[in-house]
Coordinates of C-alpha atoms and ligand atoms in Angstrom, one line a residue:
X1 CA 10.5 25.2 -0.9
X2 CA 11.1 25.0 -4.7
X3 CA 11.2 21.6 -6.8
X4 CA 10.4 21.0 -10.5
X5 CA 7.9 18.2 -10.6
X6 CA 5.4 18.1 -7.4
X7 CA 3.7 15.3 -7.1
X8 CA 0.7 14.6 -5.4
X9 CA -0.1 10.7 -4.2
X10 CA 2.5 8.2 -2.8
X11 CA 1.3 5.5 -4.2
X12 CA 2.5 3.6 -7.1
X13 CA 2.0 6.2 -9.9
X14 CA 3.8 8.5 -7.6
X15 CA 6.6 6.5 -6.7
X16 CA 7.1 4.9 -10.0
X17 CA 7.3 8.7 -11.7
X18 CA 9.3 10.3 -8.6
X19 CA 11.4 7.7 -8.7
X20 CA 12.0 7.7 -12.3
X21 CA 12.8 11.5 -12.0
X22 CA 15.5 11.1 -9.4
X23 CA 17.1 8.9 -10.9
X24 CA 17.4 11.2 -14.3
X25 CA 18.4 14.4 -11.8
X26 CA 15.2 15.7 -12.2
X27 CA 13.9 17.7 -8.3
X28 CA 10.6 16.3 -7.4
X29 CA 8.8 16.0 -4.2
X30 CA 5.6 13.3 -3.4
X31 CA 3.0 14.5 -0.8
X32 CA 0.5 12.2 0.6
X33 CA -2.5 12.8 2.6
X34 CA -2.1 9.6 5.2
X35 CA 1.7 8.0 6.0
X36 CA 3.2 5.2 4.9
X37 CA 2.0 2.6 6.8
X38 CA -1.3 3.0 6.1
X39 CA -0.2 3.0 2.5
X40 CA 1.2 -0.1 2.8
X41 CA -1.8 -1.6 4.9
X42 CA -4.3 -1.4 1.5
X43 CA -4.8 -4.6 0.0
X44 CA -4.8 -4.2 -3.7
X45 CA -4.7 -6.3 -7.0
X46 CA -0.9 -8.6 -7.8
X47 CA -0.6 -8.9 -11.9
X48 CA 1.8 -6.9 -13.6
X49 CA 2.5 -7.0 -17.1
X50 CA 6.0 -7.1 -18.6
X51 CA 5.7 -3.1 -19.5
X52 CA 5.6 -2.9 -15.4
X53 CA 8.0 -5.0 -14.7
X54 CA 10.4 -2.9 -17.0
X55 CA 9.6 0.2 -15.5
X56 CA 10.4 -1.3 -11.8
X57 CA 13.4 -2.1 -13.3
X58 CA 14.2 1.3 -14.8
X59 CA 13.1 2.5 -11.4
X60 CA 15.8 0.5 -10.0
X61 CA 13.1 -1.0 -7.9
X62 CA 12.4 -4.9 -9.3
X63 CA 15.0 -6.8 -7.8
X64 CA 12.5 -8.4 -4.8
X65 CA 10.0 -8.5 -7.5
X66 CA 12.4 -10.7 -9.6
X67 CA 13.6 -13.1 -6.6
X68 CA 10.1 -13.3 -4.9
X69 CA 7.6 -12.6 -7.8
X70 CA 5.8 -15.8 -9.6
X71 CA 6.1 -15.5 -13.3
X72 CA 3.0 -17.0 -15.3
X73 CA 2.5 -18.4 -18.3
X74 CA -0.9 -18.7 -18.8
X75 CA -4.3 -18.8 -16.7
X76 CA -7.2 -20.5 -16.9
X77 CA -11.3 -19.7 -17.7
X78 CA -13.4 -21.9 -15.9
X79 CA -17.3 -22.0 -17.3
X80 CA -19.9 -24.7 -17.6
X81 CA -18.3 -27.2 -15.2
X82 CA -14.9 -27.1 -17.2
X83 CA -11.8 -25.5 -16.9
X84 CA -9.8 -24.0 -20.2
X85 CA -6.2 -22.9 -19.8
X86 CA -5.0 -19.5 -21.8
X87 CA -0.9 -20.3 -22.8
X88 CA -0.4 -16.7 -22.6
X89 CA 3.2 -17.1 -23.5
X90 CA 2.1 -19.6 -26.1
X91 CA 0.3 -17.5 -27.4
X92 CA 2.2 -13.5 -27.6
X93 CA 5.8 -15.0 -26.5
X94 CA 5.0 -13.0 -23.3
X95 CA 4.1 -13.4 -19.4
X96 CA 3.0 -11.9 -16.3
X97 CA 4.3 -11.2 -13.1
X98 CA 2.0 -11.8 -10.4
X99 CA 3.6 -9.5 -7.0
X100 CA 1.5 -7.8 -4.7
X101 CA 1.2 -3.7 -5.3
X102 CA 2.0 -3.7 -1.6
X103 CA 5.2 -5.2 -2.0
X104 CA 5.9 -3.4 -5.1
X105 CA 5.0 -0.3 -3.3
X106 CA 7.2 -1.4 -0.5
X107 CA 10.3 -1.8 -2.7
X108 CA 9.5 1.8 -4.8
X109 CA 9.2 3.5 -1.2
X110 CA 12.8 2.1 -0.1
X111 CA 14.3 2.9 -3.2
X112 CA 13.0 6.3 -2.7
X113 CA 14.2 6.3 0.9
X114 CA 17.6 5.1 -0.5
X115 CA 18.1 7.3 -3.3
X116 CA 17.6 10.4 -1.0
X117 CA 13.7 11.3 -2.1
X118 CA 11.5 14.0 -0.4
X119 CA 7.9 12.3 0.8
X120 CA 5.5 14.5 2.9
X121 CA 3.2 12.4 4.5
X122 CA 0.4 13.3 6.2
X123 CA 0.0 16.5 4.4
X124 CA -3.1 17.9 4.9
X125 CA -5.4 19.3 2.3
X126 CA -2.9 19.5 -0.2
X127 CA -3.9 21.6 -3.6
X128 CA -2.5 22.6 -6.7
X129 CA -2.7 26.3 -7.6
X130 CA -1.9 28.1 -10.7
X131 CA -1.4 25.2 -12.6
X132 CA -3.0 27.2 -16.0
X133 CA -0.5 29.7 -15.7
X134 CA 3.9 29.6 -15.6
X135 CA 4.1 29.7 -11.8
X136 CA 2.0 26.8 -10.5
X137 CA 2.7 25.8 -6.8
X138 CA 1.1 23.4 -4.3
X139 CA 0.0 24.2 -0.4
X140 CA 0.3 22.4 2.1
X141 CA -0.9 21.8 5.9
X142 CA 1.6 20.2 8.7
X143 CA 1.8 20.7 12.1
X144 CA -0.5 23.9 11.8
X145 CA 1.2 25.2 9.7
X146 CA 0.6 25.8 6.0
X147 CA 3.4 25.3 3.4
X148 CA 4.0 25.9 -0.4
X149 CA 6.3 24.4 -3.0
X150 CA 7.0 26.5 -6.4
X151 CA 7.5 24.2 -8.9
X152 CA 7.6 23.9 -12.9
X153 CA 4.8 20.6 -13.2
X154 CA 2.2 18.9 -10.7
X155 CA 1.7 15.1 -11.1
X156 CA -1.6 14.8 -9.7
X157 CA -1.2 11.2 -9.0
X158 CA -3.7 11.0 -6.4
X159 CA -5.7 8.1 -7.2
X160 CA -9.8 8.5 -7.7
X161 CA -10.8 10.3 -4.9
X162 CA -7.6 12.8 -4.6
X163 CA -7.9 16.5 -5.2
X164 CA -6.4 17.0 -8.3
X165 CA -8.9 16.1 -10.4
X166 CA -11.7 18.0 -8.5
X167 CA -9.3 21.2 -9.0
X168 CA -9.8 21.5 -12.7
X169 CA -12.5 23.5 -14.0
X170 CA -15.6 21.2 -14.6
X171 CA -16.0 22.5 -18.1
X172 CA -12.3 21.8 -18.8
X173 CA -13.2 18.2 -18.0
X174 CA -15.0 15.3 -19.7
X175 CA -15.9 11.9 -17.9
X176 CA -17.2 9.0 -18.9
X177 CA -18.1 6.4 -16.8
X178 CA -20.0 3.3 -15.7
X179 CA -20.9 1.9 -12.7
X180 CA -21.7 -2.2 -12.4
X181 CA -24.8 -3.3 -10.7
X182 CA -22.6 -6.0 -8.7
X183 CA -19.0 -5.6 -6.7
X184 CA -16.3 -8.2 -5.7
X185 CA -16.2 -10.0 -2.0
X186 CA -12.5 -10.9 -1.4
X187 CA -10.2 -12.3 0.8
X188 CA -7.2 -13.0 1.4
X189 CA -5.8 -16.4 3.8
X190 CA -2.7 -18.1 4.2
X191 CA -3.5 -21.1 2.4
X192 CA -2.0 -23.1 -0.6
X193 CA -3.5 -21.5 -4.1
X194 CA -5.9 -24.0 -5.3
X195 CA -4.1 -24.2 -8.7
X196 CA -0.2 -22.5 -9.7
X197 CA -2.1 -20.1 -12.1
X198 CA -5.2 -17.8 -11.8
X199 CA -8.6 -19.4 -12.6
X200 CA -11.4 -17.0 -13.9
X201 CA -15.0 -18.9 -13.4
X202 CA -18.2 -17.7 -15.2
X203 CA -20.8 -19.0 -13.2
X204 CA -24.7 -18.4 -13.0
X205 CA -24.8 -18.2 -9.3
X206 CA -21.8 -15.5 -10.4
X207 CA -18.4 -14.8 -11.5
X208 CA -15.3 -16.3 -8.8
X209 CA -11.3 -15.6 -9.1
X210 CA -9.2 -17.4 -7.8
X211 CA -5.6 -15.6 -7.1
X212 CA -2.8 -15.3 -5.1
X213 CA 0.2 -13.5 -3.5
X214 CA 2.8 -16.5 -2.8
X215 CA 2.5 -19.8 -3.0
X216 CA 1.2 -20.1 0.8
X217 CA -0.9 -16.9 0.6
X218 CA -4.4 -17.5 -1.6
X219 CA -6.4 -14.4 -2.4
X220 CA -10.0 -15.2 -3.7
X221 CA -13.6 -13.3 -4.7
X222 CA -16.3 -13.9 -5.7
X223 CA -19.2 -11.3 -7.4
X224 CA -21.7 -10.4 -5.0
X225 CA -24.5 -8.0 -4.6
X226 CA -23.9 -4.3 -3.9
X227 CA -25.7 -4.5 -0.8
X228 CA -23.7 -7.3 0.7
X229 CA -22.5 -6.7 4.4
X230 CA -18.9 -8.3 5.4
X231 CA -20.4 -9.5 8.8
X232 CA -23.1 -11.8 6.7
X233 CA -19.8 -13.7 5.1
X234 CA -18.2 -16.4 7.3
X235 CA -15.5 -17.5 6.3
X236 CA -16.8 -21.2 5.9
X237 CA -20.2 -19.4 3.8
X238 CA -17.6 -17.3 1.6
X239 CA -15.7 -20.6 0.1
X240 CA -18.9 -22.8 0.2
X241 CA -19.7 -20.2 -2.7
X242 CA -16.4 -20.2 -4.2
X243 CA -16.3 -23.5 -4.9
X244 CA -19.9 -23.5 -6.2
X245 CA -18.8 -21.6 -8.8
X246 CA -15.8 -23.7 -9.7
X247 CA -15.4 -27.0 -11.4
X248 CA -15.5 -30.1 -9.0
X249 CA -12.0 -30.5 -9.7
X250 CA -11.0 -27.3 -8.1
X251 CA -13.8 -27.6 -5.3
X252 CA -12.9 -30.3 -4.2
X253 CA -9.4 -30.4 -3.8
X254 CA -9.6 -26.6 -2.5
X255 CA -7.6 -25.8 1.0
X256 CA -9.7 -24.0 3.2
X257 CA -8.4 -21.5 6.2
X258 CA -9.2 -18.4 8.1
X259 CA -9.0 -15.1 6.0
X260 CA -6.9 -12.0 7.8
X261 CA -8.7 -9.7 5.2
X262 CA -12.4 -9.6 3.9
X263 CA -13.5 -6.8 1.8
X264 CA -16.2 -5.7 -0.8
X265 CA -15.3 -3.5 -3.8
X266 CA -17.6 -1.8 -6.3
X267 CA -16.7 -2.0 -9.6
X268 CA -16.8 1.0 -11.7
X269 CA -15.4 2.1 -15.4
X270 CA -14.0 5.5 -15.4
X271 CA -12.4 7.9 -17.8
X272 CA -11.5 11.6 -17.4
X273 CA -10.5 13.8 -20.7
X274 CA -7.8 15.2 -21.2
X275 CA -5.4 13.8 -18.4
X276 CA -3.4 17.3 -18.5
X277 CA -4.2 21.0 -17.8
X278 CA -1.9 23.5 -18.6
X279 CA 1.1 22.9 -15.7
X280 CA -1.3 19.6 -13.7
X281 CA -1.1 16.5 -15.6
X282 CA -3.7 13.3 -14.1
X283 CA -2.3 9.8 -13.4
X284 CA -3.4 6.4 -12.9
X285 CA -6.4 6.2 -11.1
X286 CA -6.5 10.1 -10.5
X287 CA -7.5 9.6 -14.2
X288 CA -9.1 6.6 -14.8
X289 CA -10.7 3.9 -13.1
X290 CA -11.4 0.0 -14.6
X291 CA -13.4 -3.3 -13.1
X292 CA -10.6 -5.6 -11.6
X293 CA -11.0 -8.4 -14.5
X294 CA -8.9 -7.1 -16.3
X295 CA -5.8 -6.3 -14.0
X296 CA -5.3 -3.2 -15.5
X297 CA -5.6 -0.6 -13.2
X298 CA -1.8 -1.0 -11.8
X299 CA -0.6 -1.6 -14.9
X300 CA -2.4 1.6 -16.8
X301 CA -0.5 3.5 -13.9
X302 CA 3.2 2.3 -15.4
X303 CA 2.0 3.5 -18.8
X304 CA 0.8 7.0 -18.4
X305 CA 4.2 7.6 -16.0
X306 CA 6.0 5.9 -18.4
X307 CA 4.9 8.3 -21.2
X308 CA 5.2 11.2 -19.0
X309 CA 8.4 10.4 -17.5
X310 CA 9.7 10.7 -21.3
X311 CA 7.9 13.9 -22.2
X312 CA 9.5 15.8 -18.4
X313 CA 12.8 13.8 -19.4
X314 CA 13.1 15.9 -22.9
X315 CA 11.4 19.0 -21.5
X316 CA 14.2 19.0 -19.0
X317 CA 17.5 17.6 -21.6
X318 CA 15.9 18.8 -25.0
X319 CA 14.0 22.2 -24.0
X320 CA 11.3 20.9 -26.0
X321 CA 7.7 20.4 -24.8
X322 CA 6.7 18.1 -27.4
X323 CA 6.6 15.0 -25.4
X324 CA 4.3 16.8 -22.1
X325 CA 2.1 17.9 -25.1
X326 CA 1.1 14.8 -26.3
X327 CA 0.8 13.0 -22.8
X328 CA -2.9 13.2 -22.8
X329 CA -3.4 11.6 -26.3
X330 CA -0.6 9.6 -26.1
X331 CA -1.7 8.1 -22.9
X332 CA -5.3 8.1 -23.4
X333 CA -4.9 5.7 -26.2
X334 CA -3.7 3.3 -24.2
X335 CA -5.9 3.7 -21.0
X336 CA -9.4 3.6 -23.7
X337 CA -8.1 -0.1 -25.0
X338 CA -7.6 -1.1 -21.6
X339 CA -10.6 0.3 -20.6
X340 CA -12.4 -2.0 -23.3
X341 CA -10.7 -4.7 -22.3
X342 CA -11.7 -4.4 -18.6
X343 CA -15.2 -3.7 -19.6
X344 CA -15.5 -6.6 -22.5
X345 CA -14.2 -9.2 -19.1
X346 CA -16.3 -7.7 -17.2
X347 CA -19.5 -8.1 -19.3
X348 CA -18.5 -12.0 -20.4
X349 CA -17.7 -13.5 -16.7
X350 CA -20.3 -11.8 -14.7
X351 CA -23.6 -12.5 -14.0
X352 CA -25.9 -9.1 -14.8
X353 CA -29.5 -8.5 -13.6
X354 CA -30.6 -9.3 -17.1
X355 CA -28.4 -11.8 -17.8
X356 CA -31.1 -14.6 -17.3
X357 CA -30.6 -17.9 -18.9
X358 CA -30.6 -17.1 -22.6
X359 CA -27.5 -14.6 -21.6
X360 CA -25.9 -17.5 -19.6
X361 CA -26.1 -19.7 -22.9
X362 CA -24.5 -16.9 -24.5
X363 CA -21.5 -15.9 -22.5
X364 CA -20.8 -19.8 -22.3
X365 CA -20.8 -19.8 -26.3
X366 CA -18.6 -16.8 -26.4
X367 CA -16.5 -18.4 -24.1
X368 CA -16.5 -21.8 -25.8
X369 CA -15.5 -20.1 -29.1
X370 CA -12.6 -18.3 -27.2
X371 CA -11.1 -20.9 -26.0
X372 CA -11.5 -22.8 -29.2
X373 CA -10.1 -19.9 -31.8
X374 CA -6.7 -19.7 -31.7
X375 CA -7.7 -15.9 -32.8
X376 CA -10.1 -15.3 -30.6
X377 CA -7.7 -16.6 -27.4
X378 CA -4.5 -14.7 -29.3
X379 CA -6.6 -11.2 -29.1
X380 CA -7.5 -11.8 -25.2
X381 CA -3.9 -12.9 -24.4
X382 CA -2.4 -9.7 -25.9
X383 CA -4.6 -7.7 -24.2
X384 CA -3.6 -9.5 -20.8
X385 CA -0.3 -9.2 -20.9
X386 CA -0.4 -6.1 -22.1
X387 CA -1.0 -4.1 -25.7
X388 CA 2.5 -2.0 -26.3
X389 CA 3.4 1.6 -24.6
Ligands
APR401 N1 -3.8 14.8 -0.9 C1 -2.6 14.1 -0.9 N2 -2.6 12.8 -1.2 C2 -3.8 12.2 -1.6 C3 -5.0 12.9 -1.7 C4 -4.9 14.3 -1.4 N3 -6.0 15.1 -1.5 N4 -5.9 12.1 -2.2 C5 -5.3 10.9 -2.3 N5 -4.0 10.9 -2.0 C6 -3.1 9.8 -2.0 C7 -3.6 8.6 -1.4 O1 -3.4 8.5 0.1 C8 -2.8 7.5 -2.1 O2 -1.6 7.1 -1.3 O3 -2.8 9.5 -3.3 C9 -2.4 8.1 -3.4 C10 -3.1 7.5 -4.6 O4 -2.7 6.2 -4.8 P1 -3.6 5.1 -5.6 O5 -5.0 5.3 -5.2 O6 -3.0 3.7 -5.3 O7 -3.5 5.5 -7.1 P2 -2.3 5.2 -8.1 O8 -1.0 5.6 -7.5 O9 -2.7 5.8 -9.4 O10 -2.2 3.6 -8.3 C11 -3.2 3.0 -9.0 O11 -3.7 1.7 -7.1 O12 -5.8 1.9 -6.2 C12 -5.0 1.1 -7.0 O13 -6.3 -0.2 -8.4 C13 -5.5 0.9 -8.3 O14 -3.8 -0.7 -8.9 C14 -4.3 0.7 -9.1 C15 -3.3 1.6 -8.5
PHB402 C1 -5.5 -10.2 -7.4 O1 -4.7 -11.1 -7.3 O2 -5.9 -9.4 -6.5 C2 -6.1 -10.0 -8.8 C3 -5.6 -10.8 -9.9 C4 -6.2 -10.7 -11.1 C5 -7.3 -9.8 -11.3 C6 -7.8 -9.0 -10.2 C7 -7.2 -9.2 -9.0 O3 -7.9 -9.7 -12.5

């Protein structure tokens, strides 16, 4: 088989770019290690900026989003017993969606399906060859047998633990990383959000979210020990926490239910340099990794396809490899102020081994000030919704 983009990963950095090709004419085919439906069975974060939004709509893929999607406004930043709402929209003139990446990788998979798209799934230990050289290609193992696909560019857009990062040469390759001492306990259960918009609580038992999918489907966490196990968290014990760590307003009037999903997630900060090698170019999470506070790790996705969409788009209409050349930097930028972003939420809501009561007084004075400043609560709202592409 012979196609011009290969990419590698079916999930939403995948679709969004395969689907972006097709619709411009440009041959690609996605390969996946596992099929859809366990795809679609991951449980993964719902915020999407406007600059996502656009690209589901240059996909051709945003009209559930659109009808079933919950635009907000603003959020809220709950911390020493009180509760402070961000007017995002207020504040930039913009919003955010909040649609669950399972839906939104639902509607990119049946656009694919529609517009006639190739998806391998359950390929079997896919890898990129020759990617430093004119003639890359990818293999592939199916039904015993093992396949290959000539092609012009690989997308590795195989998320963290996918194999196109591991195939570039270790000294071509610079990472920078950090891991929290703390990960998020969440769940998700068919019960009424207990507010319209998303609280973030700074607590000193620990940092809670409180989030949802619909308004009948709640998704909640709270910060919890690395070595938490899920069988040690009832359901009753996981929102006796939660609301511990809200204000009594919240608590109290707080609808309770049985979850249908419980996990723990670490939390890491993760950055490989340069996202492209020669004929392989990293993206999303194949490239870069942020805590969850931010909601940026969906949304850093639609960027990097976004600017590498453009630069296959002119190699492809203009003959000129200008735009593929500067995907790393271009993209990079980005991804490093999102990064920050992450990190700087990460470090003011949750409680750290050091943290002790000094650092308590001091995140609740940074907050205080932030929600005070119009400055200060106009340079977290932009980074929210999201800095420009
Ligand atoms: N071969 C083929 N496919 C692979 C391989 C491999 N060796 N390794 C991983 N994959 C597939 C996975 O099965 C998955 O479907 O690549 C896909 C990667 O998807 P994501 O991990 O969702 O990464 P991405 O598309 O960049 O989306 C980023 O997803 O994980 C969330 O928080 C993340 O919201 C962010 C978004
Ligand atoms: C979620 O709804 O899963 C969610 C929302 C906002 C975040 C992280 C996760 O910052």
């Amino acid at each position: 088989m012979r196609t011009k983009v290969a990419i590698i990963g079916s999930g939403p950095s995948g679709l969004l770019l395969g689907q972006l090709l097709t619709n411009a004419g440009i041959d690609n085919v996605i390969l996946d290690r596992v099929n859809k439906d366990y795809i679609l069975g991951r449980v993964r974060a719902g915020v999407l900026e406007e600059g996502m939004v656009g690209m589901l709509d240059r996909a051709g893929a945003g009209a559930r989003m659109h009808k079933e999607g919950l635009p907000h406004d603003g959020f809220s930043l709950a911390f020493d017993g009180r509760d402070h709402r961000l007017d995002l929209f207020g504040l930039t003139g913009k919003r955010v969606m909040v649609y669950g990446q399972t839906e939104l990788t639902h509607d990119l998979m049946d656009k694919r399906e529609a517009t006639g798209g190739v998806t391998i799934y359950d390929a079997g230990n896919v890898a990129p060859h020759e990617f430093d050289v004119a003639s890359p290609y990818v293999t592939y193992e199916k039904d015993g047998v093992t396949h290959r696909i000539d092609c012009d560019f690989i997308a590795g857009c195989d998320g963290f633990h996918g194999v196109s990062r591991k195939s570039v040469p270790e000294s071509a390759l610079q990472t920078f990383e950090r891991v929290y001492p703390f990960g998020w306990l969440g769940i998700l259960a068919d019960v009424p959000p207990v507010s319209h918009e998303l609280i973030y609580a700074n607590h000193p038992r620990g940092f809670a979210l409180c989030s949802m999918r619909s308004e009948t489907r709640s998704r909640y966490y709270i910060q919890c020990a690395l070595d938490e196990k899920i069988e040690d968290w009832s359901d009753e014990r996981f929102f006796d926490e939660l609301r511990r760590r809200l204000p009594v307003e919240h608590a109290e009037r707080m609808v309770t239910g049985p979850s249908f999903e419980k996990s723990i997630a670490p939390l890491r900060s993760f950055v490989a340099e340069p996202m492209r090698f020669g004929k392989l170019f990293l993206v999303g999470d194949a490239a870069h990794i942020v805590p969850p506070t931010g909601a940026k790790g969906l949304n850093l996705a639609a960027s990097d396809v976004h600017y590498l969409f453009d630069g296959l788009q002119e190699y492809y209409s203009e003959k000129s490899a200008a735009g593929i050349d500067a995907y790393s930097s271009r993209a990079l930028k980005r991804v490093w102020r999102a990064v920050r972003f992450s990190w700087s939420m990460t470090t003011l809501m949750h409680r750290f081994p050091d943290t002790g009561e000094f650092g308590q007084k001091i995140q609740e004075a940074e907050l205080d000030y932030l929600v005070s400043s119009k400055a200060a609560s106009t340079a977290l709202a932009e980074n929210y919704v999201g800095l420009p592409y």
